[in-house]
PDB file of C-alpha atoms in Angstrom:
ATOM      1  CA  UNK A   6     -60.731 -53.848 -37.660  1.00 57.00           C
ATOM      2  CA  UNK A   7     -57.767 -56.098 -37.795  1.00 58.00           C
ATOM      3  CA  UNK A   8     -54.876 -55.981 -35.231  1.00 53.00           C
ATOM      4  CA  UNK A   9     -52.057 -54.877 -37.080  1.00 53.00           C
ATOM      5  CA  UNK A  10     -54.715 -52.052 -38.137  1.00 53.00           C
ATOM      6  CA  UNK A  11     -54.998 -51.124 -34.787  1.00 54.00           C
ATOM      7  CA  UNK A  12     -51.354 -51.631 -33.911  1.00 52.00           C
ATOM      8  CA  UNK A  13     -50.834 -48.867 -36.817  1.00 50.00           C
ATOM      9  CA  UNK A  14     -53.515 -46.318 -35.414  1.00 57.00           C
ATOM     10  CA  UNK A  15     -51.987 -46.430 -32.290  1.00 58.00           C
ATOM     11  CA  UNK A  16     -48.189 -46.434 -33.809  1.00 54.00           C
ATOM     12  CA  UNK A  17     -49.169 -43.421 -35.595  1.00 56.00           C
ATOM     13  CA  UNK A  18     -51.057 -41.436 -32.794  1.00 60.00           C
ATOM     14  CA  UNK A  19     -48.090 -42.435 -30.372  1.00 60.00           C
ATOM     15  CA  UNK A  20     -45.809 -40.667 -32.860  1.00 55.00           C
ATOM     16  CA  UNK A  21     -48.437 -37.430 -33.292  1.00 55.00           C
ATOM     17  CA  UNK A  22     -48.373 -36.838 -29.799  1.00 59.00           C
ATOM     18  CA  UNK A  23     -44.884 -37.295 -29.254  1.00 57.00           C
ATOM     19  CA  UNK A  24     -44.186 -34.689 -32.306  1.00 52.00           C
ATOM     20  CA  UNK A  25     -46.500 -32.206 -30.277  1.00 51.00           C
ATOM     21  CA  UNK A  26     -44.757 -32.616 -27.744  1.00 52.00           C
ATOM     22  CA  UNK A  27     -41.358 -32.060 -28.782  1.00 50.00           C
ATOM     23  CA  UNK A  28     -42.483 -28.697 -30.718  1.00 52.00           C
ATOM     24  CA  UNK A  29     -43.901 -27.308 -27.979  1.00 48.00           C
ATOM     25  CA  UNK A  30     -41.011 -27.888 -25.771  1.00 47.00           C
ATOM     26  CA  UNK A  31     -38.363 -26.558 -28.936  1.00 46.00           C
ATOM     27  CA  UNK A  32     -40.563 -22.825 -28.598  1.00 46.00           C
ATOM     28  CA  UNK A  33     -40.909 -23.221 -25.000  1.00 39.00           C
ATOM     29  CA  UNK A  34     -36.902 -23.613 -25.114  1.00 44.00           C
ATOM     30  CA  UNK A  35     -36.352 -20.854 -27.702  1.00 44.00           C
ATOM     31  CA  UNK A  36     -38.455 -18.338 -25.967  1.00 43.00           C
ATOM     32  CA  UNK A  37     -36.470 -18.891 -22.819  1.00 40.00           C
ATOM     33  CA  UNK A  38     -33.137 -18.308 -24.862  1.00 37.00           C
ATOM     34  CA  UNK A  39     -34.159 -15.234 -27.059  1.00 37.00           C
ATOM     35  CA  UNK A  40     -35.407 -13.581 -23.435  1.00 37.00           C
ATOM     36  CA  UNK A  41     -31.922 -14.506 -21.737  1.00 34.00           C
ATOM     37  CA  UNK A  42     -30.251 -13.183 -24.682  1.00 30.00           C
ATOM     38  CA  UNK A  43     -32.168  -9.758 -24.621  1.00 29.00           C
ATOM     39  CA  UNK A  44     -31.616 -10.049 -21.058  1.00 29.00           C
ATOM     40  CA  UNK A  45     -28.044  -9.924 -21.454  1.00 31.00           C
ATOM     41  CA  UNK A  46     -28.251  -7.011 -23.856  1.00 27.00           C
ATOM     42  CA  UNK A  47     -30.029  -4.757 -21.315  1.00 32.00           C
ATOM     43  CA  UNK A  48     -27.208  -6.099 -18.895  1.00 32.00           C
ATOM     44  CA  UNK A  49     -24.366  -5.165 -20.957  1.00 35.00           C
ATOM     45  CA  UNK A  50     -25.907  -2.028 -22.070  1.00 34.00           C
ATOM     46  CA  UNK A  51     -26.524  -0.174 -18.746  1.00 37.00           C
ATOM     47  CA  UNK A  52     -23.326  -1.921 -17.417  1.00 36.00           C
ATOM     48  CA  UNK A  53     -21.544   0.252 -19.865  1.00 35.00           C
ATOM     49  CA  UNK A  54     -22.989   3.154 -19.319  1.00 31.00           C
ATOM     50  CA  UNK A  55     -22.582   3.061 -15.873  1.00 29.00           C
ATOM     51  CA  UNK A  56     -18.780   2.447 -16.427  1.00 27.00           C
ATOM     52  CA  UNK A  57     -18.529   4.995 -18.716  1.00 31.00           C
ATOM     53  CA  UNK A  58     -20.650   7.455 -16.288  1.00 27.00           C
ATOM     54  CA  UNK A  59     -17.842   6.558 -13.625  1.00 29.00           C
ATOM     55  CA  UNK A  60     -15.204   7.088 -15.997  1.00 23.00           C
ATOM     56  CA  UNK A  61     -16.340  10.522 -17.776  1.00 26.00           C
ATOM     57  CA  UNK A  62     -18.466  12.012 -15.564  1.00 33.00           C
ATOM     58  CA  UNK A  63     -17.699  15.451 -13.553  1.00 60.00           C
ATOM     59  CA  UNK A  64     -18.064  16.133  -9.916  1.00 79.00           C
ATOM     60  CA  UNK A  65     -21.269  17.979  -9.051  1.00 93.00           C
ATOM     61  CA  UNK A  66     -20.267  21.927  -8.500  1.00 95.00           C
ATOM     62  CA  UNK A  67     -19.884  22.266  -4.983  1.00 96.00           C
ATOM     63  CA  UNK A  68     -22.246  24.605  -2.935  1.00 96.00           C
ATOM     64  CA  UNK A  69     -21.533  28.466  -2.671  1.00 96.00           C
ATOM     65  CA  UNK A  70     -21.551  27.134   1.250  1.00 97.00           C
ATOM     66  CA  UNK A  71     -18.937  24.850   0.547  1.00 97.00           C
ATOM     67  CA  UNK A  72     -17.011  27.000  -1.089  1.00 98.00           C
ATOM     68  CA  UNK A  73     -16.893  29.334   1.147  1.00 98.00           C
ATOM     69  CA  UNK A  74     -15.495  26.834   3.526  1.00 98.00           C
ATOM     70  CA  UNK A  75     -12.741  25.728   1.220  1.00 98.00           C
ATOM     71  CA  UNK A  76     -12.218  29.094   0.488  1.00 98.00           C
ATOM     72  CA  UNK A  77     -11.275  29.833   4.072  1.00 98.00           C
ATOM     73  CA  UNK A  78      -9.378  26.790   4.654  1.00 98.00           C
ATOM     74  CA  UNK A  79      -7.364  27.426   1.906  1.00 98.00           C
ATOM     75  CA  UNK A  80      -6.981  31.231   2.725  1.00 98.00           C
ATOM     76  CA  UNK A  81      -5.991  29.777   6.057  1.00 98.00           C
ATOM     77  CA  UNK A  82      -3.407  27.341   4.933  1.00 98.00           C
ATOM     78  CA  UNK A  83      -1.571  30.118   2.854  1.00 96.00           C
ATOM     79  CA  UNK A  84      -1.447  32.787   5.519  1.00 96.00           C
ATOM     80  CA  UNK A  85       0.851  30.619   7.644  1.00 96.00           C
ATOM     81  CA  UNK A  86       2.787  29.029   4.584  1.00 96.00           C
ATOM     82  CA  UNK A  87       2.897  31.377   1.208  1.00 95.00           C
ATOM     83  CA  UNK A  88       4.554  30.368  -2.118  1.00 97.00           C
ATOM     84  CA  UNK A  89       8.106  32.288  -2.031  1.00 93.00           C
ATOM     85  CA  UNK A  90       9.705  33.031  -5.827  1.00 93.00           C
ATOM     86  CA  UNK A  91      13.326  34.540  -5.910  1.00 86.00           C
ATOM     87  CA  UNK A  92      13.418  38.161  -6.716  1.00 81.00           C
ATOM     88  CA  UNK A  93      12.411  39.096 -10.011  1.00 88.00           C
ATOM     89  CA  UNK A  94      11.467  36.030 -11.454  1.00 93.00           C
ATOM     90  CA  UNK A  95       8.882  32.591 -11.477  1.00 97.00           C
ATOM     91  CA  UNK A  96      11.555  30.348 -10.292  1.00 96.00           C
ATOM     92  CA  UNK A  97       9.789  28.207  -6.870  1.00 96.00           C
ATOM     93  CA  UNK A  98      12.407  26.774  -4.887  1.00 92.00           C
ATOM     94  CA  UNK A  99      12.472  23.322  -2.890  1.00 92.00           C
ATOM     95  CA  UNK A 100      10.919  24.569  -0.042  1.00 95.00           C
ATOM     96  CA  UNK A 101       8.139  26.578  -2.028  1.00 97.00           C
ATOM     97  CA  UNK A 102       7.451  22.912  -4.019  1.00 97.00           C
ATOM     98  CA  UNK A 103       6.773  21.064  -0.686  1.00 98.00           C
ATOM     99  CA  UNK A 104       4.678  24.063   0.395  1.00 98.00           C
ATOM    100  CA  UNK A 105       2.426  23.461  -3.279  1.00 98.00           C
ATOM    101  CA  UNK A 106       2.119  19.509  -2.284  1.00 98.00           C
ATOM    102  CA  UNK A 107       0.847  20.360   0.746  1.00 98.00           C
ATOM    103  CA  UNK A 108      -1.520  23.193  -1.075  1.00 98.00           C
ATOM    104  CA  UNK A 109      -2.660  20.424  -3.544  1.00 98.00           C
ATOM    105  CA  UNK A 110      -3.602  17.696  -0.297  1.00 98.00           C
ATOM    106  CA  UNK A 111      -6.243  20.967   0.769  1.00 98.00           C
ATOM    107  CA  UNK A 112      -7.551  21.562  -2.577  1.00 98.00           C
ATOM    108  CA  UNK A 113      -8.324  18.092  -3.151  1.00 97.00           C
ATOM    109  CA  UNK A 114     -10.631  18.229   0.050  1.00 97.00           C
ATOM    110  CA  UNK A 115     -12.350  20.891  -1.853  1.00 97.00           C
ATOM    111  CA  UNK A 116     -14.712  18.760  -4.823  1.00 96.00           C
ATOM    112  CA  UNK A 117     -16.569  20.095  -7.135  1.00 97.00           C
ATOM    113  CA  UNK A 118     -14.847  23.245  -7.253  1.00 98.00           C
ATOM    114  CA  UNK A 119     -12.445  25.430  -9.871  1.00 97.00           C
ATOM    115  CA  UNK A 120      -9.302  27.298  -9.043  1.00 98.00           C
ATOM    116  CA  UNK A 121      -8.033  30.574 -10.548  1.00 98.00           C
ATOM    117  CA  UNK A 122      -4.411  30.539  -9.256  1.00 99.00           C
ATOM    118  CA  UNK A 123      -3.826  34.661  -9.171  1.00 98.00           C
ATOM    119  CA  UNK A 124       0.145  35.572  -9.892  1.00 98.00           C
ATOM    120  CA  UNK A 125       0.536  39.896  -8.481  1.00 98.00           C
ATOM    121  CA  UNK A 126       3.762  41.805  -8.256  1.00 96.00           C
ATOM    122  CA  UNK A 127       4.927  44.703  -6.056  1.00 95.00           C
ATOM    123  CA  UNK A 128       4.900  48.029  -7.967  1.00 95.00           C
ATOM    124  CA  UNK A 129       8.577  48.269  -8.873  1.00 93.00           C
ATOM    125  CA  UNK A 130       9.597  47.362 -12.572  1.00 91.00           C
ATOM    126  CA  UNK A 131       7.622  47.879 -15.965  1.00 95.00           C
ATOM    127  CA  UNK A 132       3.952  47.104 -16.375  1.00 96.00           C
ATOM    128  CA  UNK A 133       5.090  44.497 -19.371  1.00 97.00           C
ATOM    129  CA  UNK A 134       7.726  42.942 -17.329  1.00 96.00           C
ATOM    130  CA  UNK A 135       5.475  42.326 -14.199  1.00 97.00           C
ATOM    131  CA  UNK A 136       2.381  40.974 -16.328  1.00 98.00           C
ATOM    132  CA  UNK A 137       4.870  38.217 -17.705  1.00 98.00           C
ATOM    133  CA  UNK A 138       6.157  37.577 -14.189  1.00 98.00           C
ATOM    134  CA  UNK A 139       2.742  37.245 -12.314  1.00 98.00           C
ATOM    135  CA  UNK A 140       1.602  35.050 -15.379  1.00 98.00           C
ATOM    136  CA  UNK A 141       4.632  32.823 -15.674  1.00 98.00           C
ATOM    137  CA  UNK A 142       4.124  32.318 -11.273  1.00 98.00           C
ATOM    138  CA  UNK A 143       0.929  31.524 -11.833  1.00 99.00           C
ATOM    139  CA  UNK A 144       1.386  29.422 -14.617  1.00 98.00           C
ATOM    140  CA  UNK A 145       4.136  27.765 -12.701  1.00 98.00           C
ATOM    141  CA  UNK A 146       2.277  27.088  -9.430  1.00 99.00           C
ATOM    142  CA  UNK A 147      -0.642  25.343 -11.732  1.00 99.00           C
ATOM    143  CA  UNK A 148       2.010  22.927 -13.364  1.00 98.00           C
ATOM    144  CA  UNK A 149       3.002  22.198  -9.939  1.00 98.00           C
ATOM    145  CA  UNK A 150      -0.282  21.485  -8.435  1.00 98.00           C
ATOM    146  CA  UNK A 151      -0.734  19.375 -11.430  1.00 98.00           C
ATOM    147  CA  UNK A 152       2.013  17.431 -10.380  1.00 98.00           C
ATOM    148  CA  UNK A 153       0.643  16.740  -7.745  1.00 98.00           C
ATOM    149  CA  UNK A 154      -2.179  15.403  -8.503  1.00 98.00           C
ATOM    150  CA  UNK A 155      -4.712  18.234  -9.396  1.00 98.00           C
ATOM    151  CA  UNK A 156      -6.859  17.930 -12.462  1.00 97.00           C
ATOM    152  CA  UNK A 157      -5.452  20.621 -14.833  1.00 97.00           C
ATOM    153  CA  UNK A 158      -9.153  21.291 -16.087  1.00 96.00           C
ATOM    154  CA  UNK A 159     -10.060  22.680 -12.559  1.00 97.00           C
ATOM    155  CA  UNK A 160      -7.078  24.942 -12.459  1.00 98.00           C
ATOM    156  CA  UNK A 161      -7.147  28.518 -14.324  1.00 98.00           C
ATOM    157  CA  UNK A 162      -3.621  30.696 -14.037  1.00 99.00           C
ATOM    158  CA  UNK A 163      -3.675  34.377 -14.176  1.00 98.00           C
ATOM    159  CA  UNK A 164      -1.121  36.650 -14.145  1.00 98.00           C
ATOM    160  CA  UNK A 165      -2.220  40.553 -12.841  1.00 98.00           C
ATOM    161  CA  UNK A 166       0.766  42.180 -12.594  1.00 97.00           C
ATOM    162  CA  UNK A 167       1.017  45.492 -10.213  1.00 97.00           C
ATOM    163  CA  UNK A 168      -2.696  46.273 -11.454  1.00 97.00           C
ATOM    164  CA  UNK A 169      -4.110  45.247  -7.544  1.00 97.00           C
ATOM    165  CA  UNK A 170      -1.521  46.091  -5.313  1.00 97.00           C
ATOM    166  CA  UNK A 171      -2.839  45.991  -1.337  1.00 97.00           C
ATOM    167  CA  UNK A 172      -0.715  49.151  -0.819  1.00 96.00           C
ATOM    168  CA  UNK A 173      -0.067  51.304  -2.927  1.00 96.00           C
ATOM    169  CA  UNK A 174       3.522  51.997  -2.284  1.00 95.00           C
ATOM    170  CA  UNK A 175       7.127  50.848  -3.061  1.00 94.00           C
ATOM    171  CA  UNK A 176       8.374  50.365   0.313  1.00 95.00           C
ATOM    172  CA  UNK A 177       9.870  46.923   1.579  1.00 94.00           C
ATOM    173  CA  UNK A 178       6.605  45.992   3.588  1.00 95.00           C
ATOM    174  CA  UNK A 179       4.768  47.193   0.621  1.00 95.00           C
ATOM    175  CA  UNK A 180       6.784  45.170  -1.856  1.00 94.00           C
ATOM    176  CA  UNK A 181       5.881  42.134   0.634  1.00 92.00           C
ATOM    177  CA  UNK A 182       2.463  42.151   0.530  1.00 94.00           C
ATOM    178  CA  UNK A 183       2.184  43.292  -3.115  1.00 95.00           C
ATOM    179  CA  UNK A 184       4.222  40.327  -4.018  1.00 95.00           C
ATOM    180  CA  UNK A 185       1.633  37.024  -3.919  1.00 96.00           C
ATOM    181  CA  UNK A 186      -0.113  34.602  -4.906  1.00 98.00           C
ATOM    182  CA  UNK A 187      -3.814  34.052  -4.840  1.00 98.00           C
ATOM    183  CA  UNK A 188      -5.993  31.138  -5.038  1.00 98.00           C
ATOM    184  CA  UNK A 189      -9.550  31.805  -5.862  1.00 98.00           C
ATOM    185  CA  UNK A 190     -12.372  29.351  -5.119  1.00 98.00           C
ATOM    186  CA  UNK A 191     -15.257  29.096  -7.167  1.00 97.00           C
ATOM    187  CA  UNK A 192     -17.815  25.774  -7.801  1.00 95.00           C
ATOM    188  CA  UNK A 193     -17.247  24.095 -11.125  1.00 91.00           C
ATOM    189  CA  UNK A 194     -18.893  25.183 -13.858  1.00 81.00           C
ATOM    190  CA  UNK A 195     -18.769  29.406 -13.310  1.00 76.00           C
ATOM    191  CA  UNK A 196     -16.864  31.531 -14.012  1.00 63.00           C
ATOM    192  CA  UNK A 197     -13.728  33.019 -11.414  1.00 53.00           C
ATOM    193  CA  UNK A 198     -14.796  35.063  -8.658  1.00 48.00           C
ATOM    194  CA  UNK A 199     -11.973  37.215  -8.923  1.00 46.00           C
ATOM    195  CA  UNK A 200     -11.266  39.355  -5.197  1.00 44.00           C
ATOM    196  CA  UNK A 201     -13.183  36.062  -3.448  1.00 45.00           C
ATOM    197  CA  UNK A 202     -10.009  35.107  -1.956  1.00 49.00           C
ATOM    198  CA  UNK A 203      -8.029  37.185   1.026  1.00 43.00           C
ATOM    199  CA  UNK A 204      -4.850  37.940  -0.703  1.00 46.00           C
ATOM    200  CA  UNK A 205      -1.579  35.584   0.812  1.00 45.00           C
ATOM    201  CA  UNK A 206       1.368  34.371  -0.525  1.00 46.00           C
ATOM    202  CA  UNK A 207       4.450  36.566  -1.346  1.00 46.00           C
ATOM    203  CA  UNK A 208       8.442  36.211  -2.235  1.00 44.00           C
TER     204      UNK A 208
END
């Protein structure tokens, strides 16, 4: 066998092994991207739905103990500093409005809980005109506490009229106590526990 045969053999086999070579490397290289790139999927994928989890999801319901706790605190809070409406109507002055911001720092201690905000009246006056009044007070408190910072979906307003008076009387001190507002804790997710709450407030 001549030399420039061999020369040519070994030309060619140089150039076989060096075409091996680079295809093996190419899929070696291509594997390595395709995994990144599913990699980066997954990534993406649970990175949203973690964000979105943050973003959409609701607090646990809070535990019948802890609402029993809030439930006092709240109670508590109210007995010392009720929501005062002038006579005969759901107007809350200035000093009734700093009284709700401070109500709305307490309930915001309380997560994972709902809030049926309870509007009563004394006995005096028509059954018709005190079921607007209680409603439009509770109503009223609610779009105050979401003012301040309450999630409206946590907050239920009910107006009850003269139906539950605590005495059943139309003197002044009955008038006083009949006259309130109740705030009723119960963990998100059920329904109100209506009479949970120790009756406060007044006008």
């Amino acid at each position: 066998m001549g030399s420039s045969t061999k020369f040519l053999i070994g030309a060619l086999i140089t150039a076989l092994l060096g075409w091996l070579t680079y295809s093996a490397t190419c899929k070696v290289r291509g594997g390595g991207d395709g995994g990144n790139a599913a990699s980066g999927i997954a990534a993406d994928t649970n990175a949203g739905t973690l964000s979105e989890s943050g973003d959409t999801a609701a607090e646990a319901p809070a535990s019948q103990a802890a609402v029993a706790e809030c439930q006092g605190d709240i109670n508590a809070f109210m007995a010392t500093k009720p929501i005062q409406f002038q006579s005969g109507s759901a107007y809350i002055g200035g000093e009734s409005l700093a009284v709700i911001s401070e109500l709305a720092a307490e309930i915001k201690k309380c997560a994972g809980t709902q809030i049926e905000v309870q509007g009563h009246t004394s006995l005096t006056g028509g059954a018709d005109t005190n079921q607007a009044i209680s409603q439009a007070r509770a109503q009223n408190v609610v779009d105050a506490l979401v003012k301040d910072g309450i999630a409206k979906e946590r907050l239920i307003a009910k107006g009850y009229g003269a139906s539950q008076p605590l005495e059943n009387a139309l003197t002044s001190a009955a008038n006083a106590k009949n006259q309130r507002t109740v705030l009723v804790i119960t963990s998100a997710g059920s329904g109100p526990a209506s009479g949970a709450a120790t009756p406060t407030g007044g006008q």
